[in-house]
Coordinates of C-alpha atoms in Angstrom, one line a residue:
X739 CA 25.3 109.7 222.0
X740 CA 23.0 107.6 223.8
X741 CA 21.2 104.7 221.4
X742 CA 17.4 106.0 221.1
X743 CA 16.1 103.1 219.2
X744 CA 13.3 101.3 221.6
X745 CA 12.5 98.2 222.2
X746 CA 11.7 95.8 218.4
X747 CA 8.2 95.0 218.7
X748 CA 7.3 91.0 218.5
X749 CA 8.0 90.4 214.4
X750 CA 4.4 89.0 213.4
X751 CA 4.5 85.5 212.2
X752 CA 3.7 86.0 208.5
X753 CA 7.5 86.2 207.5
X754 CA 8.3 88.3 204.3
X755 CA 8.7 86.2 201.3
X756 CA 11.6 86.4 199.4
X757 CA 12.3 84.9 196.2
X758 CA 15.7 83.2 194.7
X759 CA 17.4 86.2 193.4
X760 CA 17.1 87.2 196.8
X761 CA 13.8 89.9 196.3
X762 CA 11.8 90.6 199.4
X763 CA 8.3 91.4 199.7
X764 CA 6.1 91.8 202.7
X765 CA 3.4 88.6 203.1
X766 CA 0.0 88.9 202.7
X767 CA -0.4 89.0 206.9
X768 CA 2.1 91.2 207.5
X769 CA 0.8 94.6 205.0
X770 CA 0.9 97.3 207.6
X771 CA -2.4 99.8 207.9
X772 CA -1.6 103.0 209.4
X773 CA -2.6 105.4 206.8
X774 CA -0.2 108.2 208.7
X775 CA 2.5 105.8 206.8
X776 CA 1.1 104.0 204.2
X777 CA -0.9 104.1 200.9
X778 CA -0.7 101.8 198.3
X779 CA 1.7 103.8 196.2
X780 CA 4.6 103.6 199.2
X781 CA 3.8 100.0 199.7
X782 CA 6.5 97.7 198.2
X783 CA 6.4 96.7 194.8
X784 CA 4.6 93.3 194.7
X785 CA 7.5 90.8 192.9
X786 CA 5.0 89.9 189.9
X787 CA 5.1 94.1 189.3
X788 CA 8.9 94.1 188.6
X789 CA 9.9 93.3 185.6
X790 CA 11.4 96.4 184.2
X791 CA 14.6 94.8 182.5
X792 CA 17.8 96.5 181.6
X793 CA 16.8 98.2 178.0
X794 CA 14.2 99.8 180.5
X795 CA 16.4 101.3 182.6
X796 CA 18.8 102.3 179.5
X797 CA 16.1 103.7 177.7
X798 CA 15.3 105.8 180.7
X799 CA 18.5 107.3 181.0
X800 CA 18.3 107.8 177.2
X801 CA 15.2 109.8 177.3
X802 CA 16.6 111.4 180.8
X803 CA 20.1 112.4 179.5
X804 CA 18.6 113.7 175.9
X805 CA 17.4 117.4 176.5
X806 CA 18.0 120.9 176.1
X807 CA 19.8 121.7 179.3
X808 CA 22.5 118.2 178.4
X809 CA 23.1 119.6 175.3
X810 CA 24.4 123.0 176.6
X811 CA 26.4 121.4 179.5
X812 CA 29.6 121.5 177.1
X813 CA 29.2 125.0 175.9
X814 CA 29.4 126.2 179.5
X815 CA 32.9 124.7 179.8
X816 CA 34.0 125.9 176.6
X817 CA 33.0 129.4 177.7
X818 CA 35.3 128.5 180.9
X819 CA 38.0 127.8 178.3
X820 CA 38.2 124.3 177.5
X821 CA 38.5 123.1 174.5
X822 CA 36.0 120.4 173.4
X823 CA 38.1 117.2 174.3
X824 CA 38.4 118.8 177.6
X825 CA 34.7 119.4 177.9
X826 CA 33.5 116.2 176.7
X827 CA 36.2 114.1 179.6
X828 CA 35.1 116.4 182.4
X829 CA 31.0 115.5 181.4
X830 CA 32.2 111.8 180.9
X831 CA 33.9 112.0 184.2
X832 CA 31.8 113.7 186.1
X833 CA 28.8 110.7 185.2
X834 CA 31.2 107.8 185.7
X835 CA 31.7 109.2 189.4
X836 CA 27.7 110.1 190.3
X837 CA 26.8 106.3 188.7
X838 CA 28.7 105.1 192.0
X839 CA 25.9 106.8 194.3
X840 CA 23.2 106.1 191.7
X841 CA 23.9 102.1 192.1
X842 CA 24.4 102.3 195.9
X843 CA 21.2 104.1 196.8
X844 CA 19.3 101.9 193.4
X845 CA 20.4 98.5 195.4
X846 CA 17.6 99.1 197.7
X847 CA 14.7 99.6 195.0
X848 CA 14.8 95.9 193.6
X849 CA 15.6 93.7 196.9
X850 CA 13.0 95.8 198.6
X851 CA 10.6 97.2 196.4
X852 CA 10.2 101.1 198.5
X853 CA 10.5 104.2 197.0
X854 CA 13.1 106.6 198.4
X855 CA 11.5 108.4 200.7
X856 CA 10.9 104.6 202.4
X857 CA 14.1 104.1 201.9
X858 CA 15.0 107.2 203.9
X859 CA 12.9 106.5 206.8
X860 CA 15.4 103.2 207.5
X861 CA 18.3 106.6 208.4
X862 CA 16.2 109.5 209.2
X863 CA 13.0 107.6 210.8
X864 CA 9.4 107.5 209.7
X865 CA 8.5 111.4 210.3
X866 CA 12.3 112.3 209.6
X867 CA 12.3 111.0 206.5
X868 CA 10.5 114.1 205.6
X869 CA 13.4 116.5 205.8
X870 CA 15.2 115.0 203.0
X871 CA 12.1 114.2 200.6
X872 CA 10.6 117.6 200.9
X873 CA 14.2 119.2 199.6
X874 CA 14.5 116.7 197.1
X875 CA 10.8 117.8 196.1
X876 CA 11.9 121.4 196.2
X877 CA 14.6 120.9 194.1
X878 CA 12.8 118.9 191.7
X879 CA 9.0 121.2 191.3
X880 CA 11.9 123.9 190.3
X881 CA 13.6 122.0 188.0
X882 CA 10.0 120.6 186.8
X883 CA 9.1 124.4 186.2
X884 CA 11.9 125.5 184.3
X885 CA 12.3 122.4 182.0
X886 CA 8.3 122.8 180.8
X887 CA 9.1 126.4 180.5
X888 CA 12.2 125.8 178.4
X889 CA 10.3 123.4 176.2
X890 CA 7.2 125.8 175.7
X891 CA 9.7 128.3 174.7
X892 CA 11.1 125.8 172.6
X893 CA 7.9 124.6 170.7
X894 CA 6.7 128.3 170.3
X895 CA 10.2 128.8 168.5
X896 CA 9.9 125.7 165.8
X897 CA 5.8 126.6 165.3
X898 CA 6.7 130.3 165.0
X899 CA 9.2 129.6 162.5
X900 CA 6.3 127.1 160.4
X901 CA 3.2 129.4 160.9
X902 CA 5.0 133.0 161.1
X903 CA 3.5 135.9 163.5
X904 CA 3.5 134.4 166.5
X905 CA 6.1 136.2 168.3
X906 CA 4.3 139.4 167.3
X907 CA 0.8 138.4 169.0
X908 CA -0.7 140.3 171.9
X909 CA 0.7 140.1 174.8
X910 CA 0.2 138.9 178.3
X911 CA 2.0 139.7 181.6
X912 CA 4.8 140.4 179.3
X913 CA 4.9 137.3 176.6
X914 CA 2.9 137.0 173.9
X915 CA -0.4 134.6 174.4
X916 CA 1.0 132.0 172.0
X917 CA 4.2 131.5 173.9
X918 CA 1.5 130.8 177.1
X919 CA -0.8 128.9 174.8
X920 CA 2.7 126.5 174.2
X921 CA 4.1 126.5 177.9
X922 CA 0.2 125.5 179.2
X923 CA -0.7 122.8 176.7
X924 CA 3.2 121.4 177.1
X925 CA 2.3 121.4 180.7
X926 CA -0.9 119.3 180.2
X927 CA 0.6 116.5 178.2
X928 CA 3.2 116.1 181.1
X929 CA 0.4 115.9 183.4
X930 CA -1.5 113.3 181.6
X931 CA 1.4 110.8 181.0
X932 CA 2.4 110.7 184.1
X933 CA -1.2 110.5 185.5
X934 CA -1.6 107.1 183.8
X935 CA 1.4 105.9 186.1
X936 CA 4.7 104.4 186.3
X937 CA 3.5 101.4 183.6
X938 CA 2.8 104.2 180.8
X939 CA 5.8 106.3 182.0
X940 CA 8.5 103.0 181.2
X941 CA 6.4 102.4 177.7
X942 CA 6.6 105.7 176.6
X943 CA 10.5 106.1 177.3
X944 CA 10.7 103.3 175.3
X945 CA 9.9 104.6 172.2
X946 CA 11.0 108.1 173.2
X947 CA 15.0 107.1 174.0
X948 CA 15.7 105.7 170.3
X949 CA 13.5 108.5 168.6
X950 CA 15.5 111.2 170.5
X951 CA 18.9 109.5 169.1
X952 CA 18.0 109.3 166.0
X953 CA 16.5 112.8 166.3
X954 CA 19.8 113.9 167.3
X955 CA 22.1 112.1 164.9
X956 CA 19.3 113.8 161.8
X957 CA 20.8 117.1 163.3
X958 CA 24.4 116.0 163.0
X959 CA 23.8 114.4 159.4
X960 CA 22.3 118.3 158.6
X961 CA 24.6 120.4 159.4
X962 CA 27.6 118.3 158.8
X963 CA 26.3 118.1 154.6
X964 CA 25.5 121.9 155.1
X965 CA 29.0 122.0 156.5
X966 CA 31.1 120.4 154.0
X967 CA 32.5 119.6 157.8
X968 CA 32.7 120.1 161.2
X969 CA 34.4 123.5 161.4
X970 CA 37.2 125.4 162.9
X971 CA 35.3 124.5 166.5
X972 CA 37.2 121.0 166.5
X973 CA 40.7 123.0 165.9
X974 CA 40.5 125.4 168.7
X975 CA 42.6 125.4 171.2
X976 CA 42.3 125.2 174.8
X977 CA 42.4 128.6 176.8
X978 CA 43.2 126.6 179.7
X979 CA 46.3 124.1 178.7
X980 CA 46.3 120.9 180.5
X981 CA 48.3 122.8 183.5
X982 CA 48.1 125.2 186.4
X983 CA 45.4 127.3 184.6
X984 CA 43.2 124.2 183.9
X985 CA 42.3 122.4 187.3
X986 CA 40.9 125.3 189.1
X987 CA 38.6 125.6 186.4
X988 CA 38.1 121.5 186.2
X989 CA 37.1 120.4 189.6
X990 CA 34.5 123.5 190.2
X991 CA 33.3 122.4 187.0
X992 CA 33.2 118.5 187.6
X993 CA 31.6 119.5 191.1
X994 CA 28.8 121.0 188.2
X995 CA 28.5 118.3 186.2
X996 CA 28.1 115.6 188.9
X997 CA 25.4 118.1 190.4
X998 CA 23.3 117.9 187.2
X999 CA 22.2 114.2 188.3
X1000 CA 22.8 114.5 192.3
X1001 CA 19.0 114.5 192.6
X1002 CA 18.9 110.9 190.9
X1003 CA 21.4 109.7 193.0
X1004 CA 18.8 110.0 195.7
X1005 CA 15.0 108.9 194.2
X1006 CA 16.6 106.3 192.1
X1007 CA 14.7 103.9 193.7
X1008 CA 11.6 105.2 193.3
X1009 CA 12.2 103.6 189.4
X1010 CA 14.7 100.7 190.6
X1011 CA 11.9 99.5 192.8
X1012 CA 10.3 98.1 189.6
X1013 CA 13.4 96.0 188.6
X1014 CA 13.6 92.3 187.6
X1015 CA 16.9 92.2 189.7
X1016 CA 19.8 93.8 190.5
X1017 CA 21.4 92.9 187.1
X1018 CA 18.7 94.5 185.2
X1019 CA 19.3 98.2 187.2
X1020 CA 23.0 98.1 187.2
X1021 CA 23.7 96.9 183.3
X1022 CA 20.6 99.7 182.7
X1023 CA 21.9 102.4 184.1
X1024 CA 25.8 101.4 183.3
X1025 CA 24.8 101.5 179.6
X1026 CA 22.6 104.4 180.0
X1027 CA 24.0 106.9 182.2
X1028 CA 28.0 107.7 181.3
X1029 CA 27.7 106.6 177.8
X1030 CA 24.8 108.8 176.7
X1031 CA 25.6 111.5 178.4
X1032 CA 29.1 111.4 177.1
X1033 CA 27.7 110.9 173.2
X1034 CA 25.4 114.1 173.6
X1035 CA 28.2 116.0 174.9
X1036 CA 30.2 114.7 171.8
X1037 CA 27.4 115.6 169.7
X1038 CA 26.8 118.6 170.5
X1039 CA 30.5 119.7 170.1
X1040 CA 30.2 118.5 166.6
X1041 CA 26.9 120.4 165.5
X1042 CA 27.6 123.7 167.5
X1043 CA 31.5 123.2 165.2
X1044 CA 29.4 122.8 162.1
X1045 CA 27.0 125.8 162.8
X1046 CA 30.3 127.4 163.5
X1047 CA 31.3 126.8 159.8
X1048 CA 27.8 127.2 158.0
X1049 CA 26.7 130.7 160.0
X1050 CA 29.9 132.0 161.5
X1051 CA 29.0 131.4 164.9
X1052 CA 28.9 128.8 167.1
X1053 CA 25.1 128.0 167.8
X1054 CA 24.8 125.8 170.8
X1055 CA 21.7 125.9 171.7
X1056 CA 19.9 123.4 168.9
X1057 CA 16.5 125.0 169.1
X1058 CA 17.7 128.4 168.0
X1059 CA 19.8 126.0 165.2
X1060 CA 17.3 124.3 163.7
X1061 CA 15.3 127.5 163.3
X1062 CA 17.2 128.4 160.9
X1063 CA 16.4 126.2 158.6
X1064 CA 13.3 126.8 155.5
X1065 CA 12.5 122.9 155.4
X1066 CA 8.8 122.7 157.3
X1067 CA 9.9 118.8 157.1
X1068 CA 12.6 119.6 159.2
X1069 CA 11.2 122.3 161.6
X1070 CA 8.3 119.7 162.2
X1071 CA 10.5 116.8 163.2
X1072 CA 12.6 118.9 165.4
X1073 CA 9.2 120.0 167.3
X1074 CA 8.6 116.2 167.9
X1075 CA 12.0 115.5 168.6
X1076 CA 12.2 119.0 171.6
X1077 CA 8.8 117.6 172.7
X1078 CA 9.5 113.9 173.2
X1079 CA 12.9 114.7 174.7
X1080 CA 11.6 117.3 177.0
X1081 CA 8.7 115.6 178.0
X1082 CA 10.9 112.3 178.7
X1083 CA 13.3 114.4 181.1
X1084 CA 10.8 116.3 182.8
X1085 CA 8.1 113.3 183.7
X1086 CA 11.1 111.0 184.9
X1087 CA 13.2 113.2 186.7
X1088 CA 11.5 116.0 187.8
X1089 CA 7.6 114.6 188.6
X1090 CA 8.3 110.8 189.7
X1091 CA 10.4 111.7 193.0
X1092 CA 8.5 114.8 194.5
X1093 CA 5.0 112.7 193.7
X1094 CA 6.6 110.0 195.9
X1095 CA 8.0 112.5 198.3
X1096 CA 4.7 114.6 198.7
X1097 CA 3.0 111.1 199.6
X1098 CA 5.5 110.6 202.0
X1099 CA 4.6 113.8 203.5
X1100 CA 0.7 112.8 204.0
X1101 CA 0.0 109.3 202.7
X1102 CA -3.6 109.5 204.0
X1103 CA -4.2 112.5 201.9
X1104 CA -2.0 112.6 198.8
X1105 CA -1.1 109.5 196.6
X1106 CA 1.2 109.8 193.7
X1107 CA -1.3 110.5 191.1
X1108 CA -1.8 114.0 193.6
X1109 CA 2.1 114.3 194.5
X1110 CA 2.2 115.1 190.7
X1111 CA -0.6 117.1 190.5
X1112 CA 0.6 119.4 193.1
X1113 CA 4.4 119.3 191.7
X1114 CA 2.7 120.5 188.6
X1115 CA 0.9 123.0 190.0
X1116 CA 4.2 124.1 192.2
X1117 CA 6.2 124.2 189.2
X1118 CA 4.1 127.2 187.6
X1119 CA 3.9 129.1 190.9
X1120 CA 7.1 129.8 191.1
X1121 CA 7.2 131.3 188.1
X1122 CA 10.0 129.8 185.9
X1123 CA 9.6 132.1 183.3
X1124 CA 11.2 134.6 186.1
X1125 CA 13.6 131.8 187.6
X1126 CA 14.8 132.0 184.0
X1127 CA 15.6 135.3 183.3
X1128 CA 18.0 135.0 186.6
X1129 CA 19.9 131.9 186.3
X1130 CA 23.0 133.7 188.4
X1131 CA 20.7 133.9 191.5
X1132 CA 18.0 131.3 191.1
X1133 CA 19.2 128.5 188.9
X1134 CA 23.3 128.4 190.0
X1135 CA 23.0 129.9 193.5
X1136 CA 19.6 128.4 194.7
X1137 CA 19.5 125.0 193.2
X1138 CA 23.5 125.0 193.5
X1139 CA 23.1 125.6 197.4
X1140 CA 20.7 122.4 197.8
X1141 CA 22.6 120.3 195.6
X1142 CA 25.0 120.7 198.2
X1143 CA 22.5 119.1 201.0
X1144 CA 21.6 116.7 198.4
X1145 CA 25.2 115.4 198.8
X1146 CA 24.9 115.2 202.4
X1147 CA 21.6 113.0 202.2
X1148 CA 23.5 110.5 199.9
X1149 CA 25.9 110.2 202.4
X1150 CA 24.1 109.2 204.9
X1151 CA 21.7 107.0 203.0
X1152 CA 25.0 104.8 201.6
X1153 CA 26.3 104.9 204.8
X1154 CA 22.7 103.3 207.0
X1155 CA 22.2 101.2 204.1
X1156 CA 25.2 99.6 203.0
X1157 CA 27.5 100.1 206.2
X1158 CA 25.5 100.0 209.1
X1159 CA 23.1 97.7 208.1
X1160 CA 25.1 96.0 205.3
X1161 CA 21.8 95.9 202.9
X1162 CA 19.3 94.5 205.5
X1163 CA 16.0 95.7 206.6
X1164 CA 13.2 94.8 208.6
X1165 CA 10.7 96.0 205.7
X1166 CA 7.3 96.0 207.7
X1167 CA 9.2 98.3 210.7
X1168 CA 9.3 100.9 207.6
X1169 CA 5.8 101.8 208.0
X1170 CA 5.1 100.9 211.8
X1171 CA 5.2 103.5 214.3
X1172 CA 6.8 102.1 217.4
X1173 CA 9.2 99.9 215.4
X1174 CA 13.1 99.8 215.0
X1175 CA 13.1 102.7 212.4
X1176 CA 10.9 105.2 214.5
X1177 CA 14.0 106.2 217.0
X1178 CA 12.9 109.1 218.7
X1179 CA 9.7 110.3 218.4
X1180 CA 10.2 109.0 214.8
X1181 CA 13.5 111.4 214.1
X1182 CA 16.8 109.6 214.1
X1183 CA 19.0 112.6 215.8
X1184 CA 22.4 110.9 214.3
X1185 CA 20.9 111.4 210.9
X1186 CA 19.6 114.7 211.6
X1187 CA 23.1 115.6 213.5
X1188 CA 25.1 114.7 210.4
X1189 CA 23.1 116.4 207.8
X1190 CA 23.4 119.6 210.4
X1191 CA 27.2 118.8 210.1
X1192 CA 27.7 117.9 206.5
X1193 CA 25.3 120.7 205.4
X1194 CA 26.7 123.2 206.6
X1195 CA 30.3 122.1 205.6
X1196 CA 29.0 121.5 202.1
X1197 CA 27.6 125.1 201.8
X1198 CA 29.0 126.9 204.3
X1199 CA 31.9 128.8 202.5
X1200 CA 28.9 129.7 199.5
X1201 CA 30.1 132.6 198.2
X1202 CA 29.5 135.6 195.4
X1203 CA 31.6 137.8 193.4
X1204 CA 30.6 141.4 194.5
X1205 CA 26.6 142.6 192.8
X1206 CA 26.3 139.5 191.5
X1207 CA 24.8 136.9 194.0
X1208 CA 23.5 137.4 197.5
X1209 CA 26.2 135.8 199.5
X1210 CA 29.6 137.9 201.1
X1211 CA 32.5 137.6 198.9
X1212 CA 34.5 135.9 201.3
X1213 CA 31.6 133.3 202.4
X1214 CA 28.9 133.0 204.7
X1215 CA 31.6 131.0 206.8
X1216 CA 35.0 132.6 206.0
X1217 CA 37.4 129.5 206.8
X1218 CA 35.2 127.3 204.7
X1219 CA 34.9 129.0 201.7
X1220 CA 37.8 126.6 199.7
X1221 CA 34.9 123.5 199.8
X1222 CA 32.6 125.9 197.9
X1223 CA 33.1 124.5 195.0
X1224 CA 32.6 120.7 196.2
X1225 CA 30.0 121.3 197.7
X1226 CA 28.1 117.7 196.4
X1227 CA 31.2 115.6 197.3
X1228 CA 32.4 117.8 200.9
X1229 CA 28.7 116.9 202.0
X1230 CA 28.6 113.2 200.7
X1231 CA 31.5 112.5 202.3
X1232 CA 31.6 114.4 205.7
X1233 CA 27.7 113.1 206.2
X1234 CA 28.8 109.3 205.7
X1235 CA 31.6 109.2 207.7
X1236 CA 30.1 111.3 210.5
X1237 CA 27.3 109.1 210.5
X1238 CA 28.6 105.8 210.5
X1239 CA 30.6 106.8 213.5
X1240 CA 27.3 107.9 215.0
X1241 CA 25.7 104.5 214.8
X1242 CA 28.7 102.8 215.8
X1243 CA 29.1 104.4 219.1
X1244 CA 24.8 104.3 220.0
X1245 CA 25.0 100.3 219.2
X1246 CA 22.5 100.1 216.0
X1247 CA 22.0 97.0 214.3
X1248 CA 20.1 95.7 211.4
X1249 CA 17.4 93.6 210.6
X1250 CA 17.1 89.7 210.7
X1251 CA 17.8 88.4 207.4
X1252 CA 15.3 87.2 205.3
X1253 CA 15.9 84.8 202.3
X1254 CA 19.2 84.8 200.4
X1255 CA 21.5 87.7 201.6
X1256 CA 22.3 89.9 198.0
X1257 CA 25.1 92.3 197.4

């Protein structure tokens, strides 16, 4: 393939400025103007503006990791079979491999101060960049959808179980009115955090983090006195054995787990970008990431074991848990504690990125105070309350099919930034039509080649049991169908490497370096 990068326009004088931990930001001079590429919320992060420090980015991943949908992760691989040390290793696993991404792609956010879908312009191009922040957007208006529905249902639980009758109220469109009433006014507060910004977003997560925690440590104190112990849960066997029986089911399932934070991987910059340095986002997210997960996963082994042993089931789900109790105390703390943790999840991952991506999309039109609007909006048009009721299709096939291409964007992302052009840019050329990043009518056809490539090797062999899922049993494409279930780290890998020998052969370089090189 031929190079299509033109000509590098003169560089203006103003140089950017770079400070000594090796920080760029543009110079007064050099702030580009086209409003087809640029509004002040894609603009880099001035350096007095970034000063989260690491117990901000910990406390993030706190209030991220701490939700309804984390809690259940290890009661889907107990269903597969696996006992609970076996669930809690693949979950701690799994997050100790999708940190590597998460740091790669989060390098860019505090030497540069862009968002991701900036970032993605230095592979894809300015209008290319487009492709991979409008499915990341997809992905995460869905997944904004579901987890306000989920918390709704959640808070209409606990306030049903306090005020009595409200599952039996009139209904509407097939719910009762209260269960909207709860799912509408949840939605609002989401809305009006995050419309305050990104300063009021990292305050409130850090309060939120430690109150979740303790929230969740209150519930392992209750049921463990109400227990006497932790139940026959802890003594149960594995179905699976550690041998040939047990890593068919584990790498399909630590394929799952890693998927649960692929979409991170990619819009991590879009919080890195307010860093005090690169020390601040790696020791954050180090702490925060792997270890919390890992402890919820561990906790929730332990209280589902003691409901085991107080109610003679195994209760995962900690909403339906806590109902049981008669203490209005208790019920009104675990409201506060499903609110703040939902709301924290929801606002961070699932309205940040696809507010940045959507003013991507038309920075003229749409900052990120309307990206979130309209992600808002999105996220109750698609009806989650359906999406729900049909997690085999929707949830697992849907969002499991685009976690796959969320793989492949990594890919190539790690590979232009960190390979090809070894960490540097030219950061005024990321908003300049006509500059070294607009390629081909501003599409880079290598990126766009090897997300073709790695896309369709990541999802390619998709497949469904018979009735239960749209795709032919066999796969859409026969001879792939073994990657199915690696779909994330097939795409990841195949894109990178198909990439880097893309660039390689059409002669790109990087930037001039400015200030002291970091890595």
């Amino acid at each position: 393939m031929t190079s299509t990068v033109p000509p590098i326009p003169p560089i203006p004088p103003q140089d950017p400025i770079s400070d000594p931990s090796g920080r760029i930001e543009l110079a007064p001079g050099a702030v580009p103007t086209d409003n087809r590429f640029v509004n002040e919320d894609l603009l880099p992060v001035p350096l007095e503006r970034r000063r989260w420090t690491t117990y901000n980015f910990a406390a993030l991943w706190v209030g991220m990791a701490h939700n309804i949908p984390s809690w259940l992760l290890a009661s889907g691989l107990v269903a597969l079979g696996m006992d609970w040390k076996q669930a809690v290793f693949t979950i701690a696993l799994a997050n100790l491999i999708v940190l590597g991404p998460m740091l790669l792609t989060g390098h860019a956010g505090p030497k540069y101060g862009i968002p991701f879908p900036v970032l993605a312009r230095a592979s894809f191009g300015l209008r290319g960049a487009n492709l991979p922040a409008l499915i990341r957007a997809a992905v995460a208006c869905a997944w904004f959808g579901i987890q306000t529905w989920i918390g709704g249902v959640g808070i209409f639980t606990l306030l049903g179980k306090i005020f009595g009758g409200w599952a039996k109220a009139s209904e509407i469109g097939g719910q009762p009115w209260t269960l909207w009433l709860c799912f509408i006014l949840f939605w609002a507060l989401e809305l009006a955090i995050i419309h305050r910004g990104m300063d009021a977003l990292r305050r409130f997560e850090n309060w939120a983090a430690p109150f979740v925690i303790v929230g969740a440590f209150v519930l392992l104190v209750w049921i463990a006195v109400k227990a006497g112990g932790f139940g026959p849960l802890l003594d149960q066997p594995s179905k699976l054995g550690w041998g040939k029986e047990f890593w068919p089911v584990f790498f399909p399932s630590l394929m799952g787990m890693i998927a649960f934070w692929a979409t991170l991987s990619l819009n991590i910059p879009d919080f890195t970008r307010f860093g005090a340095g690169q020390r601040a986002q790696i020791r954050g997210q180090v702490l925060g990431l792997p270890t919390t997960m890992t402890l919820f996963a561990l906790l929730s082994v332990l209280v589902t074991s003691g409901s085991q042993a107080v109610y003679g089931e195994a209760i995962w789900d900690p909403v339906q848990l806590v109902a049981r109790t008669d203490s209005v105390f208790g019920l009104l703390f675990a409201l506060v504690t499903v609110l703040v943790a939902t709301v924290s999840v929801n606002i961070a991952a699932n309205v940040v990125s696809p507010a940045y991506d959507l003013a991507n999309l038309a920075p003229r039109f749409i900052n990120f105070r309307t990206g979130a609007l309209i992600t808002g909006v999105v996220g109750v048009l698609i009806m989650p309350w359906k999406l729900t009721e049909t997690p085999e299709l929707y949830i697992f096939t849907w969002l499991g099919l685009v976690g796959g291409l969320l793989g492949t964007v990594a890919g190539i992302l790690i590979a232009d930034y960190w390979i090809v052009r070894r960490t540097v840019l030219d950061l005024a050329d990321l908003y300049r039509p006509g500059g070294r990043y607009w390629y081909t009518n501003g599409w880079n056809r290598r990126a766009v080649a090897a997300f073709a490539v790695g896309g369709v090797l990541a999802i390619g062999g998709s497949h469904s049991a018979p009735g239960e899922g749209p795709f032919p049993a066999d796969g859409l494409v026969p001879f792939l169908e073994p990657l199915a279930d690696y779909g994330w780290a097939v795409g990841l890998v195949s894109s990178l490497l198909l990439y880097v020998v893309l660039s390689g052969r059409s002669g790109v370089t990087a930037a001039r370096t400015y200030g002291p090189a970091e890595h």
